[in-house]
Amino acid sequence: MRVEDLPLLNATLNGLTTIFLLAGWIAIKSGRVDVHRKLMATAFCASTLFLISYLVHKALHGHTPFQGHGWIRPVYFGLLLSHTILAVLNLPLVLRVLYLAVSGRFAEHRRLARWVFPLWLYVSVTGVFVYLMLYQWFRP
């Protein structure tokens, strides 16, 4: 795998995280706790692999400038800013929700997960859109 392949890998991992998160949400709403646990653990693994791959890409490649012009620039940078801020906030929250689940503190887990789930979902979905805007839709 080349450094140039990492952004696509990152977007794929974000997309898979989205799928696993939604499937895990459906599973818990259906009362399938064991399936929920496995799907959310898989979402966490996909997110962890994303973070590793993202950091490797940034370390080896650095910054990639956005090529779009006109009205799309503030749209892209607004999306990127919200994605980045929420991703940074999301990481310790996801770790806390995971810890609460693993330690059997399910009431606290549920209370926090109601806030963290939409945040995590937003970060994973917008990660795919950041990739599309940066590497696919607005390339020179």
XYZ file of C-alpha atoms in Angstrom:
140
model
C 0.000 0.000 0.000
C 1.242 3.480 -0.893
C 0.841 6.676 1.106
C -1.439 7.949 -1.685
C -3.834 5.064 -0.958
C -4.356 6.001 2.689
C -7.070 8.664 2.171
C -9.281 6.105 0.406
C -8.586 3.599 3.177
C -9.500 6.262 5.738
C -12.781 7.066 3.987
C -13.573 3.355 3.729
C -12.932 2.877 7.443
C -15.161 5.873 8.224
C -17.876 4.427 5.988
C -17.587 1.029 7.671
C -17.755 2.718 11.070
C -21.007 4.384 9.995
C -22.479 1.044 8.907
C -21.431 -0.720 12.124
C -22.756 2.143 14.268
C -26.148 2.091 12.559
C -26.340 -1.694 12.689
C -25.396 -1.606 16.385
C -28.086 0.984 17.062
C -30.678 -1.157 15.274
C -29.529 -4.218 17.220
C -29.902 -2.555 20.626
C -33.295 -1.110 19.667
C -34.312 -4.685 18.769
C -33.100 -5.984 22.114
C -30.191 -7.941 20.627
C -27.597 -6.905 23.212
C -24.926 -9.426 22.208
C -25.131 -8.387 18.535
C -25.048 -4.731 19.604
C -21.909 -5.332 21.671
C -20.123 -7.026 18.771
C -21.124 -4.378 16.232
C -20.106 -1.486 18.471
C -16.774 -3.182 19.218
C -16.269 -3.542 15.467
C -17.147 0.141 14.953
C -14.574 1.022 17.594
C -11.942 -1.143 15.857
C -12.689 0.474 12.490
C -12.397 3.932 14.079
C -9.125 2.973 15.741
C -7.707 1.713 12.453
C -8.875 4.950 10.825
C -7.071 7.046 13.435
C -3.838 5.079 12.992
C -4.029 5.318 9.200
C -4.915 9.027 9.347
C -1.949 9.818 11.593
C 0.409 7.796 9.378
C -0.858 9.647 6.305
C -0.430 13.056 7.961
C 3.063 12.138 9.190
C 4.221 10.878 5.785
C 2.291 13.152 3.439
C 1.380 16.265 5.384
C -1.339 18.732 4.479
C -3.489 18.398 1.336
C -4.868 21.763 0.174
C -8.532 22.027 -0.823
C -8.863 22.756 -4.556
C -12.470 23.944 -4.671
C -13.289 27.583 -5.457
C -16.169 29.948 -4.840
C -19.100 29.149 -2.578
C -17.913 25.588 -1.898
C -14.817 26.728 0.024
C -16.684 27.976 3.121
C -18.928 24.899 2.930
C -15.890 22.605 2.909
C -14.058 24.456 5.665
C -17.194 24.622 7.818
C -17.669 20.883 7.399
C -13.981 20.234 8.089
C -14.006 22.457 11.187
C -17.097 20.821 12.684
C -15.762 17.356 11.805
C -12.357 18.041 13.385
C -13.640 19.634 16.598
C -16.240 16.937 17.141
C -13.742 14.161 16.328
C -11.388 15.461 19.027
C -14.241 15.703 21.547
C -15.637 12.344 20.473
C -12.571 10.233 21.218
C -12.599 10.489 25.036
C -16.392 10.212 25.052
C -16.341 6.990 23.017
C -13.654 5.599 25.323
C -15.825 6.473 28.337
C -18.936 4.856 26.838
C -16.912 1.739 26.020
C -15.469 1.653 29.543
C -18.934 1.963 31.092
C -20.235 -0.910 28.958
C -17.268 -3.180 29.682
C -17.489 -2.458 33.412
C -21.202 -3.321 33.443
C -22.402 0.186 34.316
C -25.216 0.003 31.773
C -27.434 2.795 33.097
C -24.546 5.265 32.835
C -23.539 3.727 29.501
C -27.038 4.286 28.077
C -27.253 7.867 29.378
C -23.925 8.879 27.826
C -24.330 6.796 24.656
C -27.486 8.747 23.775
C -25.261 11.813 23.336
C -22.131 10.138 22.023
C -23.792 7.969 19.358
C -25.024 10.878 17.176
C -21.697 12.651 17.632
C -19.745 9.559 16.556
C -22.118 9.001 13.642
C -21.706 12.614 12.498
C -17.915 12.362 12.666
C -17.830 9.125 10.661
C -20.248 10.390 7.976
C -18.578 13.778 7.604
C -15.209 12.038 7.381
C -16.394 10.408 4.162
C -17.612 13.759 2.811
C -14.332 15.469 3.685
C -12.525 12.754 1.691
C -14.892 13.110 -1.283
C -14.558 16.890 -1.343
C -10.784 16.864 -0.888
C -9.773 13.940 -3.108
C -12.611 13.274 -5.574
C -15.018 16.100 -6.314
C -12.742 19.155 -6.429
C -9.458 17.899 -7.805
C -7.636 20.020 -10.403
